[in-house]
């Protein structure tokens, strides 16, 4: 009887209808004059370019480098972070770290002597890779610019025309495009383009700037950060391998500091030599110059004044500190003179 009731209850319930997918509009159907077609959101697109950039550093960096690294991570939504690498480890270990983090590009900051900063840009694990000396670093918090941009928005990349003239600059341009450009339809990116990364070549160095695009008049306002990259070498492999290009204009910071010390030492030596020459001149016997008889021609004799001899001793004036007493003494003298005259 219980089984009979269950069968009857199951038969009495209406079956649930399966949800059918909404019918897609026909390709030929066009919206009418009063209808508006809303484009699908950007996030529904297919994420094909899956570039991931690992941004980390070695131990021994200063606060400015740490802030610069954090600024690059905020500007690049397709970046990943990792712990600092020990100085004893070899650079090719970074390829294994990128493989574990599922990254195919890498920006590695290497600090030396707690004052020199080097940047590696690499395409892991095949290569190529480039090593730069980073100079004139200014972070977002340090600049305090008026510009601003949406976090995670995709940037435009602007390159100097010189990048297309030289082969090593063309290679660096492709490396910069693959590293700094945010992939389309990235999950963490925003569907807006409101700032520009500019790479300019001046004085044999690459100058990086970040500008905001103002919608009203399409003018540019700098946001930050800013830094200068001085190219050292381009390698065929990732963090090593055969050298493809070496910058002939590059001067190491050690050599630069050595030249400064040598210039200061040369100035000091020059001053010492001048002092020694002056001492030798003073010790030398003085040469007596013969008198010139024509020198007296232009001398005019001064007028001789008669000598006056004072026979009478001058009267001594009383030294009185109080002015009132001085006035009383003067009055008494005047009264005496008046009486004698009378």
Tab-separated table of C-alpha atoms in Angstrom:
chain	number	residue	atom	x	y	z
A	1	UNK	CA	0.000	0.000	0.000
A	2	UNK	CA	2.891	2.339	0.823
A	3	UNK	CA	4.566	1.604	-2.509
A	4	UNK	CA	1.215	2.287	-4.255
A	5	UNK	CA	0.951	5.747	-2.640
A	6	UNK	CA	4.485	6.649	-3.692
A	7	UNK	CA	3.796	5.708	-7.292
A	8	UNK	CA	0.589	7.777	-7.330
A	9	UNK	CA	2.389	10.852	-5.795
A	10	UNK	CA	5.178	10.608	-8.357
A	11	UNK	CA	2.679	10.331	-11.185
A	12	UNK	CA	0.673	13.323	-9.880
A	13	UNK	CA	3.703	15.724	-9.826
A	14	UNK	CA	4.289	17.641	-13.073
A	15	UNK	CA	7.617	17.085	-14.703
A	16	UNK	CA	10.083	20.029	-14.728
A	17	UNK	CA	10.784	21.495	-18.120
A	18	UNK	CA	14.410	21.692	-19.186
A	19	UNK	CA	15.667	25.232	-19.656
A	20	UNK	CA	16.182	25.867	-23.317
A	21	UNK	CA	19.012	28.125	-24.465
A	22	UNK	CA	17.894	31.503	-25.798
A	23	UNK	CA	17.610	31.464	-29.536
A	24	UNK	CA	20.470	33.350	-31.152
A	25	UNK	CA	19.456	36.180	-33.487
A	26	UNK	CA	19.667	35.480	-37.161
A	27	UNK	CA	22.696	36.923	-38.920
A	28	UNK	CA	20.557	38.716	-41.497
A	29	UNK	CA	18.253	40.285	-38.919
A	30	UNK	CA	19.053	43.983	-38.509
A	31	UNK	CA	17.724	46.283	-35.732
A	32	UNK	CA	14.927	48.593	-36.749
A	33	UNK	CA	15.126	52.375	-36.675
A	34	UNK	CA	13.806	52.509	-33.078
A	35	UNK	CA	15.837	49.543	-31.773
A	36	UNK	CA	19.343	49.738	-30.313
A	37	UNK	CA	21.927	46.955	-30.405
A	38	UNK	CA	24.051	46.679	-27.238
A	39	UNK	CA	27.543	45.267	-27.868
A	40	UNK	CA	28.555	42.305	-25.675
A	41	UNK	CA	30.924	43.045	-22.765
A	42	UNK	CA	34.637	42.656	-23.358
A	43	UNK	CA	34.995	39.955	-20.715
A	44	UNK	CA	32.953	37.549	-22.889
A	45	UNK	CA	35.692	37.517	-25.526
A	46	UNK	CA	38.085	34.622	-25.803
A	47	UNK	CA	41.422	35.077	-24.013
A	48	UNK	CA	43.875	33.841	-26.638
A	49	UNK	CA	47.138	35.702	-25.906
A	50	UNK	CA	48.118	34.242	-22.529
A	51	UNK	CA	51.309	36.196	-21.869
A	52	UNK	CA	52.298	36.194	-18.191
A	53	UNK	CA	55.179	38.279	-16.854
A	54	UNK	CA	57.087	37.397	-13.685
A	55	UNK	CA	58.354	40.547	-11.886
A	56	UNK	CA	60.711	40.006	-8.958
A	57	UNK	CA	64.184	40.956	-7.738
A	58	UNK	CA	67.307	39.805	-5.964
A	59	UNK	CA	68.119	40.524	-2.341
A	60	UNK	CA	69.803	43.808	-1.439
A	61	UNK	CA	67.550	46.260	-3.332
A	62	UNK	CA	66.730	49.637	-1.801
A	63	UNK	CA	63.305	51.142	-1.110
A	64	UNK	CA	63.108	53.021	-4.442
A	65	UNK	CA	63.614	49.823	-6.457
A	66	UNK	CA	61.006	48.030	-4.366
A	67	UNK	CA	58.469	50.805	-5.032
A	68	UNK	CA	59.291	50.794	-8.756
A	69	UNK	CA	58.733	47.037	-8.888
A	70	UNK	CA	55.375	47.449	-7.123
A	71	UNK	CA	54.356	50.220	-9.573
A	72	UNK	CA	55.068	47.961	-12.559
A	73	UNK	CA	52.978	45.196	-10.991
A	74	UNK	CA	49.995	47.536	-10.552
A	75	UNK	CA	50.302	48.863	-14.121
A	76	UNK	CA	50.544	45.359	-15.627
A	77	UNK	CA	47.547	43.163	-14.677
A	78	UNK	CA	49.112	40.155	-16.443
A	79	UNK	CA	52.120	40.164	-14.083
A	80	UNK	CA	52.952	37.771	-11.257
A	81	UNK	CA	55.117	38.178	-8.162
A	82	UNK	CA	57.601	35.921	-6.423
A	83	UNK	CA	59.946	35.993	-3.435
A	84	UNK	CA	63.399	37.569	-3.701
A	85	UNK	CA	66.178	35.455	-5.129
A	86	UNK	CA	69.415	34.851	-3.221
A	87	UNK	CA	72.612	36.364	-4.567
A	88	UNK	CA	74.390	33.001	-4.544
A	89	UNK	CA	71.929	31.467	-7.043
A	90	UNK	CA	72.817	31.502	-10.725
A	91	UNK	CA	70.661	33.459	-13.160
A	92	UNK	CA	69.574	30.417	-15.204
A	93	UNK	CA	67.581	29.274	-12.132
A	94	UNK	CA	65.071	32.012	-13.053
A	95	UNK	CA	63.945	29.909	-16.025
A	96	UNK	CA	62.808	27.159	-13.631
A	97	UNK	CA	61.038	29.734	-11.423
A	98	UNK	CA	59.172	31.071	-14.480
A	99	UNK	CA	58.186	27.532	-15.450
A	100	UNK	CA	56.804	26.846	-11.956
A	101	UNK	CA	54.874	30.148	-12.036
A	102	UNK	CA	53.587	29.394	-15.554
A	103	UNK	CA	55.180	32.596	-16.949
A	104	UNK	CA	56.787	32.991	-20.357
A	105	UNK	CA	58.257	36.517	-19.818
A	106	UNK	CA	60.350	37.886	-16.967
A	107	UNK	CA	61.461	41.241	-15.553
A	108	UNK	CA	64.255	40.685	-13.045
A	109	UNK	CA	65.845	43.483	-10.969
A	110	UNK	CA	69.416	42.735	-9.917
A	111	UNK	CA	71.084	44.917	-7.258
A	112	UNK	CA	74.854	45.181	-6.813
A	113	UNK	CA	76.859	47.035	-4.129
A	114	UNK	CA	73.548	48.391	-2.756
A	115	UNK	CA	73.735	51.290	-5.223
A	116	UNK	CA	73.725	49.904	-8.791
A	117	UNK	CA	70.479	48.536	-10.273
A	118	UNK	CA	70.311	46.253	-13.331
A	119	UNK	CA	67.158	45.111	-15.152
A	120	UNK	CA	66.841	41.882	-17.141
A	121	UNK	CA	64.086	41.500	-19.746
A	122	UNK	CA	63.826	37.934	-20.936
A	123	UNK	CA	61.685	35.613	-23.026
A	124	UNK	CA	61.839	32.361	-21.095
A	125	UNK	CA	63.050	29.704	-21.664
A	126	UNK	CA	64.228	30.081	-25.282
A	127	UNK	CA	65.394	33.721	-25.254
A	128	UNK	CA	66.420	36.321	-26.242
A	129	UNK	CA	67.212	38.425	-23.162
A	130	UNK	CA	68.539	41.947	-22.616
A	131	UNK	CA	70.429	43.468	-19.702
A	132	UNK	CA	70.027	47.167	-18.838
A	133	UNK	CA	71.459	49.577	-16.279
A	134	UNK	CA	68.559	51.456	-14.656
A	135	UNK	CA	69.169	55.159	-13.974
A	136	UNK	CA	67.117	58.170	-12.785
A	137	UNK	CA	64.355	56.153	-11.120
A	138	UNK	CA	61.253	58.085	-9.955
A	139	UNK	CA	58.289	56.157	-8.544
A	140	UNK	CA	54.562	56.954	-8.441
A	141	UNK	CA	54.593	58.018	-4.788
A	142	UNK	CA	57.646	60.188	-5.328
A	143	UNK	CA	56.438	62.125	-8.385
A	144	UNK	CA	52.942	63.171	-7.176
A	145	UNK	CA	51.741	63.942	-10.692
A	146	UNK	CA	48.244	65.233	-11.492
A	147	UNK	CA	47.483	62.427	-13.969
A	148	UNK	CA	45.585	59.271	-13.112
A	149	UNK	CA	44.388	56.112	-14.878
A	150	UNK	CA	42.138	53.153	-14.190
A	151	UNK	CA	43.864	50.233	-12.534
A	152	UNK	CA	44.176	47.280	-14.905
A	153	UNK	CA	43.385	49.254	-18.077
A	154	UNK	CA	45.225	48.384	-21.270
A	155	UNK	CA	47.984	50.823	-22.330
A	156	UNK	CA	48.989	52.077	-25.748
A	157	UNK	CA	52.673	51.577	-26.585
A	158	UNK	CA	54.431	54.470	-28.322
A	159	UNK	CA	57.922	53.943	-29.760
A	160	UNK	CA	60.547	56.299	-31.111
A	161	UNK	CA	61.116	56.076	-34.925
A	162	UNK	CA	64.724	55.039	-34.194
A	163	UNK	CA	63.452	51.608	-33.091
A	164	UNK	CA	62.726	50.736	-36.740
A	165	UNK	CA	66.136	51.858	-38.075
A	166	UNK	CA	68.557	49.707	-36.068
A	167	UNK	CA	68.265	45.877	-35.860
A	168	UNK	CA	69.054	45.650	-32.126
A	169	UNK	CA	66.442	48.338	-31.376
A	170	UNK	CA	63.896	46.424	-33.504
A	171	UNK	CA	64.533	43.324	-31.375
A	172	UNK	CA	64.089	45.359	-28.182
A	173	UNK	CA	60.863	46.853	-29.555
A	174	UNK	CA	59.367	43.386	-30.066
A	175	UNK	CA	60.500	42.388	-26.563
A	176	UNK	CA	58.887	45.519	-25.050
A	177	UNK	CA	55.635	44.882	-26.952
A	178	UNK	CA	55.357	41.302	-25.699
A	179	UNK	CA	56.181	42.224	-22.083
A	180	UNK	CA	54.437	45.562	-21.454
A	181	UNK	CA	51.279	45.157	-23.576
A	182	UNK	CA	48.283	43.760	-21.673
A	183	UNK	CA	46.699	40.804	-23.525
A	184	UNK	CA	43.218	41.388	-24.914
A	185	UNK	CA	40.314	39.921	-22.882
A	186	UNK	CA	42.612	39.274	-19.922
A	187	UNK	CA	40.464	38.409	-16.856
A	188	UNK	CA	42.137	41.036	-14.635
A	189	UNK	CA	42.231	43.799	-17.269
A	190	UNK	CA	39.651	46.531	-17.827
A	191	UNK	CA	38.056	47.284	-21.235
A	192	UNK	CA	39.495	50.811	-21.400
A	193	UNK	CA	42.532	52.460	-22.994
A	194	UNK	CA	43.366	55.572	-20.984
A	195	UNK	CA	47.171	55.745	-20.741
A	196	UNK	CA	50.275	55.476	-22.937
A	197	UNK	CA	53.691	53.893	-22.370
A	198	UNK	CA	56.324	55.832	-24.326
A	199	UNK	CA	59.802	54.511	-25.177
A	200	UNK	CA	62.101	57.278	-26.453
A	201	UNK	CA	65.760	56.980	-27.466
A	202	UNK	CA	67.911	59.938	-26.416
A	203	UNK	CA	71.610	60.058	-25.580
A	204	UNK	CA	72.013	56.338	-26.457
A	205	UNK	CA	69.502	55.448	-23.713
A	206	UNK	CA	65.844	54.380	-23.613
A	207	UNK	CA	63.584	56.743	-21.625
A	208	UNK	CA	60.368	55.248	-20.219
A	209	UNK	CA	57.381	57.516	-19.469
A	210	UNK	CA	53.721	56.872	-18.632
A	211	UNK	CA	51.058	59.420	-19.693
A	212	UNK	CA	47.300	59.696	-19.150
A	213	UNK	CA	45.053	60.375	-22.167
A	214	UNK	CA	42.550	63.159	-21.389
A	215	UNK	CA	39.308	62.579	-23.291
A	216	UNK	CA	38.317	66.222	-23.812
A	217	UNK	CA	41.218	67.323	-26.002
A	218	UNK	CA	43.304	64.095	-26.185
A	219	UNK	CA	46.213	65.779	-24.422
A	220	UNK	CA	48.731	63.862	-22.326
A	221	UNK	CA	49.458	64.267	-18.596
A	222	UNK	CA	52.317	62.337	-17.016
A	223	UNK	CA	51.451	59.814	-14.314
A	224	UNK	CA	54.671	57.972	-13.529
A	225	UNK	CA	56.793	56.010	-12.880
A	226	UNK	CA	59.777	57.129	-14.942
A	227	UNK	CA	63.202	55.601	-15.450
A	228	UNK	CA	66.031	55.412	-17.981
A	229	UNK	CA	67.406	52.153	-19.414
A	230	UNK	CA	71.031	52.042	-20.539
A	231	UNK	CA	71.494	48.956	-22.722
A	232	UNK	CA	74.481	46.752	-21.863
A	233	UNK	CA	74.099	43.496	-23.856
A	234	UNK	CA	71.555	41.406	-25.744
A	235	UNK	CA	71.910	37.627	-25.340
A	236	UNK	CA	70.579	34.886	-27.580
A	237	UNK	CA	69.397	32.676	-24.708
A	238	UNK	CA	67.414	33.423	-21.590
A	239	UNK	CA	69.725	34.990	-18.952
A	240	UNK	CA	72.827	33.965	-20.862
A	241	UNK	CA	74.083	32.453	-24.084
A	242	UNK	CA	75.925	33.961	-27.063
A	243	UNK	CA	76.060	37.768	-27.185
A	244	UNK	CA	74.016	39.218	-30.057
A	245	UNK	CA	74.821	42.893	-29.395
A	246	UNK	CA	77.072	44.825	-27.019
A	247	UNK	CA	76.625	48.559	-26.490
A	248	UNK	CA	79.910	50.383	-27.349
A	249	UNK	CA	78.710	53.585	-25.583
A	250	UNK	CA	78.077	51.844	-22.266
A	251	UNK	CA	80.221	52.855	-19.303
A	252	UNK	CA	80.000	50.800	-16.125
A	253	UNK	CA	79.148	52.633	-12.883
A	254	UNK	CA	82.457	51.447	-11.362
A	255	UNK	CA	84.387	53.074	-14.210
A	256	UNK	CA	82.279	56.237	-13.925
A	257	UNK	CA	83.010	56.535	-10.198
A	258	UNK	CA	86.714	55.822	-10.837
A	259	UNK	CA	86.929	58.648	-13.403
A	260	UNK	CA	85.290	61.038	-10.932
A	261	UNK	CA	87.835	60.097	-8.266
A	262	UNK	CA	90.709	60.532	-10.742
A	263	UNK	CA	89.459	63.995	-11.776
A	264	UNK	CA	89.250	65.087	-8.124
A	265	UNK	CA	92.745	63.708	-7.469
A	266	UNK	CA	94.111	65.526	-10.555
A	267	UNK	CA	92.708	68.860	-9.285
A	268	UNK	CA	94.309	68.257	-5.875
A	269	UNK	CA	97.657	67.393	-7.488
A	270	UNK	CA	97.520	70.531	-9.612
A	271	UNK	CA	96.968	72.709	-6.515
A	272	UNK	CA	99.909	71.057	-4.777
A	273	UNK	CA	102.172	71.710	-7.759
A	274	UNK	CA	101.176	75.391	-7.804
A	275	UNK	CA	102.040	75.697	-4.093
A	276	UNK	CA	105.443	74.070	-4.618
A	277	UNK	CA	106.252	76.429	-7.497
A	278	UNK	CA	105.340	79.406	-5.308
A	279	UNK	CA	107.611	78.159	-2.495
A	280	UNK	CA	110.544	77.732	-4.929
A	281	UNK	CA	110.041	81.273	-6.240
A	282	UNK	CA	110.144	82.686	-2.696
A	283	UNK	CA	113.398	80.857	-1.870
A	284	UNK	CA	115.207	82.064	-5.001
A	285	UNK	CA	117.598	85.020	-4.617
A	286	UNK	CA	115.999	88.306	-5.554
A	287	UNK	CA	117.470	90.066	-8.578
A	288	UNK	CA	118.256	93.756	-7.937
A	289	UNK	CA	116.823	95.926	-10.652
A	290	UNK	CA	118.937	98.981	-11.570
A	291	UNK	CA	117.414	102.346	-10.888
A	292	UNK	CA	115.884	104.080	-13.851
A	293	UNK	CA	116.831	107.770	-13.985
A	294	UNK	CA	113.712	108.647	-15.965
A	295	UNK	CA	111.354	107.614	-13.157
A	296	UNK	CA	111.917	110.942	-11.321
A	297	UNK	CA	110.540	112.924	-14.262
A	298	UNK	CA	106.906	112.200	-13.367
A	299	UNK	CA	107.289	112.791	-9.593
A	300	UNK	CA	105.838	116.117	-8.345
A	301	UNK	CA	107.315	117.424	-5.069
A	302	UNK	CA	104.766	117.994	-2.317
A	303	UNK	CA	104.338	121.494	-0.803
A	304	UNK	CA	106.243	121.947	2.446
A	305	UNK	CA	103.993	123.170	5.274
A	306	UNK	CA	105.489	125.371	8.069
A	307	UNK	CA	106.003	123.567	11.326
A	308	UNK	CA	103.852	125.014	14.162
A	309	UNK	CA	105.115	124.571	17.715
A	310	UNK	CA	102.523	124.876	20.503
A	311	UNK	CA	104.087	126.595	23.536
A	312	UNK	CA	101.033	126.693	25.831
A	313	UNK	CA	99.831	123.494	27.398
A	314	UNK	CA	96.208	122.738	26.513
A	315	UNK	CA	93.669	122.863	29.265
A	316	UNK	CA	92.623	119.507	30.614
A	317	UNK	CA	88.918	118.888	30.341
A	318	UNK	CA	87.185	117.315	33.321
A	319	UNK	CA	85.940	113.812	32.625
A	320	UNK	CA	82.362	113.729	33.907
A	321	UNK	CA	80.126	110.800	33.247
A	322	UNK	CA	76.981	112.508	34.541
A	323	UNK	CA	75.611	115.096	32.114
A	324	UNK	CA	73.884	117.081	34.871
A	325	UNK	CA	77.177	117.604	36.737
A	326	UNK	CA	78.830	118.733	33.494
A	327	UNK	CA	76.139	121.335	32.958
A	328	UNK	CA	76.537	122.637	36.548
A	329	UNK	CA	80.306	123.013	36.052
A	330	UNK	CA	79.754	124.933	32.800
A	331	UNK	CA	77.284	127.297	34.542
A	332	UNK	CA	79.755	127.973	37.355
A	333	UNK	CA	82.478	128.894	34.831
A	334	UNK	CA	80.113	131.252	33.032
A	335	UNK	CA	79.213	132.997	36.332
A	336	UNK	CA	82.927	133.483	37.189
A	337	UNK	CA	83.615	134.998	33.780
A	338	UNK	CA	80.613	137.306	34.145
A	339	UNK	CA	81.803	138.524	37.579
A	340	UNK	CA	85.356	139.187	36.395
A	341	UNK	CA	84.048	141.193	33.439
A	342	UNK	CA	81.745	143.173	35.765
